[in-house]
Amino acid sequence: MPVKINLSFWLPCFFYLLFFKNAKAQTQYQNSVFQPNIKTVDLFNAQQEGSFPIIGLHSNDVLLLSFDDLNGGSKTYSYTIEHCDADWKPSNLSPSEYLQSFNEDRIMDYRYSSNTIQKYTHYQLTFPNYNIVPKLSGNYVLKVYPEGNPQQPILTRRFYVVDNRAGIAAVIAPSNNVANRTSNQKLNFNVDVTPLNVTNPYAEVRTLVLQNGRNDVSQMNTRPQFIQGGLLQYTDLQTNDFPGGNEFRRFDLRTLLSGGEHVDKIYRDTANTVMLMNDRPLDQPNYTFQYDNDGNFFIRNTNGRDPRLDADYAHIYFSLFYTPTTPNSTVFITGKFNNYNLDESSQMKYDAAKGIFYSNLYLKQGIYDYHYVLKNGNEIDQTAINGSHFETENDYQILVYYKRAGSRYEELVGYQLLNSVKGNSLR
């Protein structure tokens, strides 16, 4: 007797599972954390704490990865890296093509927390090392996972390997759009690709501009406005025109014994609880200078010896007096500490009676930059609550990608870091 299949029931299930699988696979090429017990993930060039995670190809540069496991104990975590294109899609190269060493390695450096209410194990890794060495330039994703289970990573982090062969010259100016001249910062830059012997710049070269290292505030350039020999000019009136935003808000929790900057009250019992001062919108017309770290965070503990191990965790309570513009408006609190992700963990709740958005985040002691993001439906507004000014101090990263004719991968052949105030290359 033939078996009847209810397609009206199984087809939606099939497509849901397919979508969920693809979405999960895509997050493995982003800055993601997949387990709630993994906290305080950071990756930077070891020469400068909090710096953009980029190293030179075949150089002495190393990256430093660190994270905490709140479950404590000791676990065996392994890691690997995967080469990607400029859009963070897998290059489909075999590991032997982009690694001149082993395919994976163990994280051997871990230590237990001391004198903290929240017990945790701190893991740390520096690479390239004897076991993991990239041999191609480009975008890479670092994946950390339980030993023997690479399909279930606990975290992923993006980083860059550059082979500096393209020259970059850039300036930051007010927007060409008169309406945005007081709020936006316009980047004009040239790229000298003469050493690369580029035959078709429109097909072989792409440039990416990031504001403060953020992929969510970036612009990919696929066509230069002018080409003069090997000099590509990116000076189009409409491109690379970024809202300057405002200086980040911040709080200082280097000590839990007394209040720091923007800290209202601290309670210590079976857990640490910190109430921050109330925030209000900063969308005033005039710019006001306030020192910040361009969205960064730094783990610090003035009452200990090694903040990696003796900095404690605390429940941090944020509050923002803000009237939503529409019934569907949502507000998120973001910074480098949560990779600027707009998700359930960063979404604030709204108390209509008090006219206040509030949130509770579990963070490690230190100094944190943060800001608020407004979302109306699918529209994301980075400046509605924070304001935007041309005078705001921002870092801009310019990356140059090159895919020669017949090549199977994109190289990263140029990098420059500019500052909107200093206006010079910092690294």
Coordinates of C-alpha atoms in Angstrom, one line a residue:
M1 CA 0.0 0.0 0.0
P2 CA 1.6 3.3 -1.0
V3 CA 2.5 5.7 1.7
K4 CA 1.0 9.2 1.5
I5 CA 3.2 12.1 2.4
N6 CA 1.7 15.3 3.7
L7 CA 3.7 17.8 1.7
S8 CA 1.8 20.8 3.2
F9 CA 3.3 19.8 6.6
W10 CA 6.8 18.6 5.6
L11 CA 7.8 21.3 3.0
P12 CA 7.7 24.2 5.5
C13 CA 9.7 22.1 8.0
F14 CA 12.3 21.3 5.3
F15 CA 12.7 24.9 4.3
Y16 CA 12.9 26.1 7.9
L17 CA 15.7 23.5 8.6
L18 CA 17.5 24.5 5.5
F19 CA 17.3 28.2 6.4
F20 CA 18.4 27.6 10.0
K21 CA 21.3 25.5 8.8
N22 CA 22.4 28.2 6.3
A23 CA 22.0 31.0 8.9
K24 CA 24.1 29.1 11.4
A25 CA 26.8 28.4 8.9
Q26 CA 26.9 32.1 7.9
T27 CA 27.4 33.2 11.6
Q28 CA 30.5 31.0 11.6
Y29 CA 32.1 33.6 9.3
Q30 CA 31.2 36.6 11.6
N31 CA 32.4 37.7 15.0
S32 CA 30.1 35.3 17.0
V33 CA 29.9 33.6 20.4
F34 CA 27.8 30.4 20.4
Q35 CA 27.6 29.6 24.1
P36 CA 26.4 31.8 27.0
N37 CA 29.3 30.7 29.2
I38 CA 31.9 32.2 26.9
K39 CA 32.5 35.8 27.8
T40 CA 34.9 38.7 27.2
V41 CA 36.2 37.6 23.8
D42 CA 38.9 39.9 22.4
L43 CA 41.3 39.6 19.4
F44 CA 43.9 42.3 18.5
N45 CA 47.4 42.8 17.2
A46 CA 49.6 42.1 20.2
Q47 CA 51.6 45.2 19.7
Q48 CA 48.7 47.3 20.9
E49 CA 45.8 46.2 23.1
G50 CA 42.5 46.7 21.5
S51 CA 44.0 47.4 18.0
F52 CA 42.5 46.3 14.7
P53 CA 43.2 42.6 14.2
I54 CA 45.5 42.7 11.2
I55 CA 49.1 41.4 10.8
G56 CA 51.6 41.5 8.0
L57 CA 52.2 38.4 5.8
H58 CA 55.5 36.7 6.7
S59 CA 56.1 39.3 9.4
N60 CA 56.8 39.0 13.2
D61 CA 53.3 40.3 14.0
V62 CA 51.1 38.1 16.2
L63 CA 47.5 38.3 17.2
L64 CA 46.3 37.8 20.8
L65 CA 43.0 36.0 21.5
S66 CA 41.6 35.9 24.9
F67 CA 38.2 34.7 26.4
D68 CA 36.7 33.4 29.6
D69 CA 34.7 30.3 30.2
L70 CA 32.3 30.9 33.1
N71 CA 31.7 27.2 33.6
G72 CA 35.3 27.0 35.0
G73 CA 37.4 23.9 35.1
S74 CA 39.7 22.9 32.3
K75 CA 38.5 22.0 28.9
T76 CA 40.5 21.1 25.8
Y77 CA 39.8 23.7 23.1
S78 CA 41.2 23.5 19.6
Y79 CA 41.3 26.2 16.9
T80 CA 41.8 26.6 13.2
I81 CA 41.7 29.4 10.7
E82 CA 39.9 29.5 7.3
H83 CA 40.6 31.8 4.3
C84 CA 37.7 34.0 3.1
D85 CA 37.1 36.5 0.3
A86 CA 36.4 40.2 0.9
D87 CA 32.7 39.5 1.5
W88 CA 33.6 36.9 4.2
K89 CA 32.5 33.9 2.1
P90 CA 34.8 30.9 2.2
S91 CA 37.5 30.9 -0.5
N92 CA 37.0 27.2 -1.0
L93 CA 40.8 26.6 -0.8
S94 CA 42.1 23.5 0.9
P95 CA 43.9 24.2 4.2
S96 CA 47.2 23.1 2.6
E97 CA 46.8 26.0 0.1
Y98 CA 46.6 28.8 2.7
L99 CA 48.4 27.1 5.7
Q100 CA 52.1 26.2 5.7
S101 CA 51.8 24.2 8.9
F102 CA 49.1 22.1 10.7
N103 CA 45.4 22.4 10.1
E104 CA 44.5 22.9 13.8
D105 CA 46.1 23.3 17.2
R106 CA 45.2 23.2 20.9
I107 CA 44.9 26.2 23.2
M108 CA 47.4 25.3 25.9
D109 CA 47.4 28.6 27.9
Y110 CA 44.6 28.6 30.5
R111 CA 44.4 29.8 34.1
Y112 CA 41.8 29.9 36.8
S113 CA 40.3 33.1 38.2
S114 CA 41.3 34.1 41.8
N115 CA 39.5 36.1 44.5
T116 CA 36.4 36.6 42.4
I117 CA 32.7 35.9 43.1
Q118 CA 32.3 34.7 39.5
K119 CA 34.6 31.7 39.0
Y120 CA 35.9 31.3 35.4
T121 CA 38.8 30.0 33.4
H122 CA 40.7 32.4 31.3
Y123 CA 42.1 31.1 27.9
Q124 CA 44.7 32.9 25.9
L125 CA 46.3 32.2 22.5
T126 CA 48.9 34.0 20.3
F127 CA 49.3 33.2 16.6
P128 CA 50.8 32.7 14.1
N129 CA 52.9 30.2 16.0
Y130 CA 54.9 27.1 15.2
N131 CA 51.7 25.1 14.5
I132 CA 49.4 27.6 12.7
V133 CA 51.0 29.9 10.0
P134 CA 49.0 31.5 7.1
K135 CA 50.9 31.6 3.9
L136 CA 48.4 33.8 1.9
S137 CA 47.2 37.3 2.5
G138 CA 43.5 38.0 2.8
N139 CA 40.6 37.7 5.2
Y140 CA 40.5 34.9 7.7
V141 CA 38.1 33.5 10.3
L142 CA 39.5 32.0 13.5
K143 CA 37.3 29.2 14.9
V144 CA 37.6 27.8 18.5
Y145 CA 35.8 24.6 19.3
P146 CA 35.9 21.6 21.7
E147 CA 38.6 19.2 20.7
G148 CA 37.4 16.8 18.0
N149 CA 34.3 18.8 17.3
P150 CA 35.1 21.5 14.7
Q151 CA 31.5 21.7 13.5
Q152 CA 30.4 23.1 16.9
P153 CA 32.5 26.2 17.5
I154 CA 32.2 28.1 20.7
L155 CA 33.4 31.4 19.1
T156 CA 34.6 32.8 15.8
R157 CA 36.6 35.9 15.1
R158 CA 37.6 37.7 11.9
F159 CA 41.1 38.9 11.3
Y160 CA 43.3 40.1 8.4
V161 CA 46.6 39.2 6.9
V162 CA 48.1 41.9 4.6
D163 CA 50.8 41.8 2.0
N164 CA 51.4 45.6 1.6
R165 CA 52.1 46.1 -2.1
A166 CA 49.6 48.8 -2.9
G167 CA 50.2 52.4 -1.8
I168 CA 47.3 54.4 -0.2
A169 CA 47.0 58.1 0.2
A170 CA 43.8 59.5 1.8
V171 CA 42.2 62.6 3.3
I172 CA 39.1 63.2 5.4
A173 CA 36.9 66.2 4.5
P174 CA 33.4 67.4 5.1
S175 CA 30.6 65.9 3.0
N176 CA 30.0 67.2 -0.5
N177 CA 26.3 67.2 0.3
V178 CA 25.6 70.6 1.8
A179 CA 22.9 69.2 4.1
N180 CA 25.5 66.7 5.7
R181 CA 28.5 69.0 5.9
T182 CA 28.2 69.4 9.7
S183 CA 27.4 65.8 10.4
N184 CA 29.3 63.6 7.9
Q185 CA 33.0 62.7 7.3
K186 CA 34.0 62.1 3.6
L187 CA 37.0 60.0 2.7
N188 CA 38.8 60.6 -0.6
F189 CA 41.7 58.3 -1.4
N190 CA 44.0 57.1 -4.1
V191 CA 45.4 53.6 -4.4
D192 CA 48.6 52.9 -6.4
V193 CA 48.5 49.4 -7.8
T194 CA 51.5 49.8 -10.1
P195 CA 53.5 47.0 -8.4
L196 CA 50.6 44.6 -9.0
N197 CA 50.5 44.8 -12.8
V198 CA 46.7 45.1 -12.7
T199 CA 45.2 44.6 -16.2
N200 CA 41.5 45.3 -15.3
P201 CA 41.0 47.4 -12.2
Y202 CA 37.2 47.2 -12.4
A203 CA 37.3 43.4 -12.2
E204 CA 40.4 42.8 -10.1
V205 CA 40.5 45.4 -7.4
R206 CA 38.1 46.2 -4.6
T207 CA 38.5 48.6 -1.6
L208 CA 36.8 48.5 1.7
V209 CA 36.5 51.4 4.2
L210 CA 35.6 50.7 7.8
Q211 CA 34.7 53.2 10.6
N212 CA 36.3 52.2 13.9
G213 CA 36.9 48.7 12.6
R214 CA 33.2 48.0 12.3
N215 CA 31.8 45.9 9.6
D216 CA 28.3 47.3 10.3
V217 CA 29.6 50.8 9.4
S218 CA 31.6 50.2 6.2
Q219 CA 31.5 50.6 2.5
M220 CA 32.8 48.4 -0.3
N221 CA 34.1 50.2 -3.4
T222 CA 34.0 48.2 -6.6
R223 CA 34.8 50.9 -9.1
P224 CA 37.3 53.8 -8.9
Q225 CA 36.1 57.1 -10.2
F226 CA 39.2 57.8 -12.2
I227 CA 42.2 55.7 -13.4
Q228 CA 45.5 57.2 -14.3
G229 CA 48.0 54.5 -15.2
G230 CA 48.3 52.5 -12.0
L231 CA 46.7 55.1 -9.8
L232 CA 43.1 54.4 -8.8
Q233 CA 41.1 57.4 -7.5
Y234 CA 38.2 57.0 -5.2
T235 CA 36.8 60.5 -5.0
D236 CA 33.2 60.0 -6.1
L237 CA 30.9 62.6 -4.6
Q238 CA 28.4 60.0 -3.2
T239 CA 30.7 57.3 -1.9
N240 CA 32.6 56.9 1.4
D241 CA 30.5 59.5 3.0
F242 CA 30.0 58.4 6.7
P243 CA 27.9 60.0 9.4
G244 CA 30.6 61.1 12.0
G245 CA 28.4 60.0 14.8
N246 CA 29.2 61.1 18.3
E247 CA 31.9 60.2 20.8
F248 CA 31.0 57.0 22.6
R249 CA 29.5 57.0 26.1
R250 CA 31.6 55.1 28.6
F251 CA 31.7 53.8 32.2
D252 CA 34.7 53.0 34.4
L253 CA 34.5 49.9 36.5
R254 CA 38.1 49.4 37.4
T255 CA 37.1 49.0 41.0
L256 CA 34.0 47.5 42.7
L257 CA 34.8 49.2 46.0
S258 CA 33.8 52.7 45.0
G259 CA 32.0 54.5 42.2
G260 CA 33.9 55.2 39.0
E261 CA 33.0 57.4 35.9
H262 CA 29.3 57.2 35.1
V263 CA 28.7 54.7 38.0
D264 CA 25.8 55.5 40.3
K265 CA 25.7 52.7 42.8
I266 CA 27.5 49.4 43.5
Y267 CA 26.0 46.5 45.5
R268 CA 28.1 43.5 46.5
D269 CA 26.6 40.3 48.0
T270 CA 26.4 36.9 46.3
A271 CA 26.8 38.8 43.0
N272 CA 28.1 42.2 41.9
T273 CA 25.5 44.6 40.8
V274 CA 26.3 48.0 39.3
M275 CA 23.8 50.8 38.6
L276 CA 24.9 53.3 36.0
M277 CA 23.8 56.8 35.8
N278 CA 20.8 57.5 33.6
D279 CA 21.5 58.4 30.0
R280 CA 19.7 60.8 27.7
P281 CA 19.8 61.4 24.0
L282 CA 22.8 63.3 22.6
D283 CA 21.2 64.6 19.4
Q284 CA 22.0 68.2 20.2
P285 CA 23.1 70.4 17.2
N286 CA 26.5 71.4 18.6
Y287 CA 29.4 69.0 19.1
T288 CA 30.8 68.5 22.6
F289 CA 34.1 66.8 23.1
Q290 CA 34.3 63.8 25.3
Y291 CA 37.2 61.4 25.5
D292 CA 36.4 57.9 24.3
N293 CA 38.1 54.7 23.0
D294 CA 36.2 54.5 19.7
G295 CA 33.9 51.8 20.9
N296 CA 36.6 49.7 22.6
F297 CA 36.8 48.1 26.0
F298 CA 39.8 47.3 28.3
I299 CA 39.7 44.8 31.1
R300 CA 41.1 46.5 34.3
N301 CA 41.1 45.9 38.1
T302 CA 42.8 48.5 40.3
N303 CA 42.4 46.3 43.3
G304 CA 44.2 43.3 41.9
R305 CA 47.5 42.2 40.3
D306 CA 46.3 40.6 37.0
P307 CA 43.0 41.7 35.6
R308 CA 42.8 38.7 33.3
L309 CA 42.4 36.5 36.4
D310 CA 41.2 38.7 39.3
A311 CA 38.8 41.1 37.5
D312 CA 35.3 40.1 38.6
Y313 CA 32.0 40.0 36.7
A314 CA 29.0 42.2 37.5
H315 CA 25.5 42.8 36.4
I316 CA 25.5 46.2 34.8
Y317 CA 22.2 48.1 34.6
F318 CA 21.8 50.7 31.9
S319 CA 18.9 53.1 31.6
L320 CA 18.0 55.6 28.8
F321 CA 15.3 58.2 28.9
Y322 CA 14.0 58.2 25.4
T323 CA 10.6 58.4 23.8
P324 CA 10.3 55.9 20.9
T325 CA 9.4 57.5 17.5
T326 CA 7.0 54.7 16.6
P327 CA 5.3 51.8 18.4
N328 CA 7.7 49.4 16.7
S329 CA 10.8 51.2 17.7
T330 CA 13.4 49.2 19.5
V331 CA 16.7 50.3 21.1
F332 CA 19.9 48.3 21.4
I333 CA 23.0 48.9 23.4
T334 CA 26.2 48.0 21.5
G335 CA 30.0 48.4 21.5
K336 CA 33.0 46.3 20.7
F337 CA 32.2 44.2 23.8
N338 CA 29.3 42.6 22.0
N339 CA 30.5 43.1 18.5
Y340 CA 27.8 45.7 17.8
N341 CA 25.3 42.9 17.4
L342 CA 21.6 43.8 17.3
D343 CA 20.2 40.7 18.9
E344 CA 18.1 39.6 21.8
S345 CA 20.9 40.0 24.3
S346 CA 21.6 43.7 23.3
Q347 CA 17.9 44.7 23.0
M348 CA 16.7 47.0 25.7
K349 CA 13.2 46.7 27.4
Y350 CA 10.9 49.7 27.5
D351 CA 9.0 51.0 30.5
A352 CA 6.2 53.2 29.1
A353 CA 5.1 54.5 32.4
K354 CA 8.6 55.9 33.1
G355 CA 9.5 56.6 29.5
I356 CA 12.8 54.7 29.9
F357 CA 14.6 51.9 28.1
Y358 CA 16.6 49.6 30.4
S359 CA 19.0 46.7 30.1
N360 CA 21.1 44.4 32.2
L361 CA 24.4 43.1 30.8
Y362 CA 26.9 40.7 32.6
L363 CA 30.3 42.2 32.0
K364 CA 33.8 41.8 33.4
Q365 CA 35.5 44.7 35.3
G366 CA 37.1 47.3 33.1
I367 CA 36.5 50.5 31.0
Y368 CA 33.8 50.2 28.4
D369 CA 32.6 52.3 25.5
Y370 CA 29.0 51.9 24.4
H371 CA 26.3 53.6 22.4
Y372 CA 22.6 53.2 21.6
V373 CA 21.1 52.1 18.3
L374 CA 17.5 52.8 17.2
K375 CA 15.7 50.3 15.0
N376 CA 12.4 51.0 13.3
G377 CA 11.2 47.9 11.6
N378 CA 14.2 46.9 9.3
E379 CA 15.7 50.4 9.3
I380 CA 18.7 50.9 11.6
D381 CA 19.6 54.4 12.7
Q382 CA 23.0 54.8 14.4
T383 CA 22.7 58.6 15.0
A384 CA 19.1 59.2 16.1
I385 CA 19.9 58.9 19.8
N386 CA 23.6 59.7 19.7
G387 CA 23.7 62.6 17.3
S388 CA 26.2 63.1 14.5
H389 CA 29.0 65.6 14.0
F390 CA 31.8 66.2 11.6
E391 CA 34.2 67.0 14.5
T392 CA 33.8 63.5 16.1
E393 CA 37.1 61.7 16.4
N394 CA 36.9 58.4 14.5
D395 CA 39.4 55.8 13.1
Y396 CA 39.0 54.7 9.5
Q397 CA 40.6 51.5 8.1
I398 CA 41.1 51.3 4.3
L399 CA 41.7 47.8 2.9
V400 CA 42.6 47.0 -0.7
Y401 CA 41.8 43.6 -2.2
Y402 CA 43.2 42.1 -5.4
K403 CA 42.1 39.1 -7.3
R404 CA 44.3 38.6 -10.3
A405 CA 42.8 37.1 -13.5
G406 CA 42.5 33.3 -13.1
S407 CA 43.1 33.3 -9.3
R408 CA 40.9 31.4 -6.9
Y409 CA 41.2 33.8 -4.0
E410 CA 41.4 37.5 -3.1
E411 CA 44.6 38.9 -1.7
L412 CA 44.7 41.7 0.8
V413 CA 47.4 44.0 -0.7
G414 CA 47.0 47.3 1.1
Y415 CA 46.0 48.7 4.5
Q416 CA 46.0 52.1 6.1
L417 CA 44.6 53.5 9.3
L418 CA 43.5 57.1 9.3
N419 CA 42.2 59.3 12.1
S420 CA 39.6 62.0 11.5
V421 CA 41.4 64.4 13.8
K422 CA 45.0 63.5 13.4
G423 CA 44.5 62.6 9.7
N424 CA 47.6 60.4 9.5
S425 CA 48.4 56.8 9.2
L426 CA 48.7 55.2 12.6
R427 CA 49.8 51.8 11.6

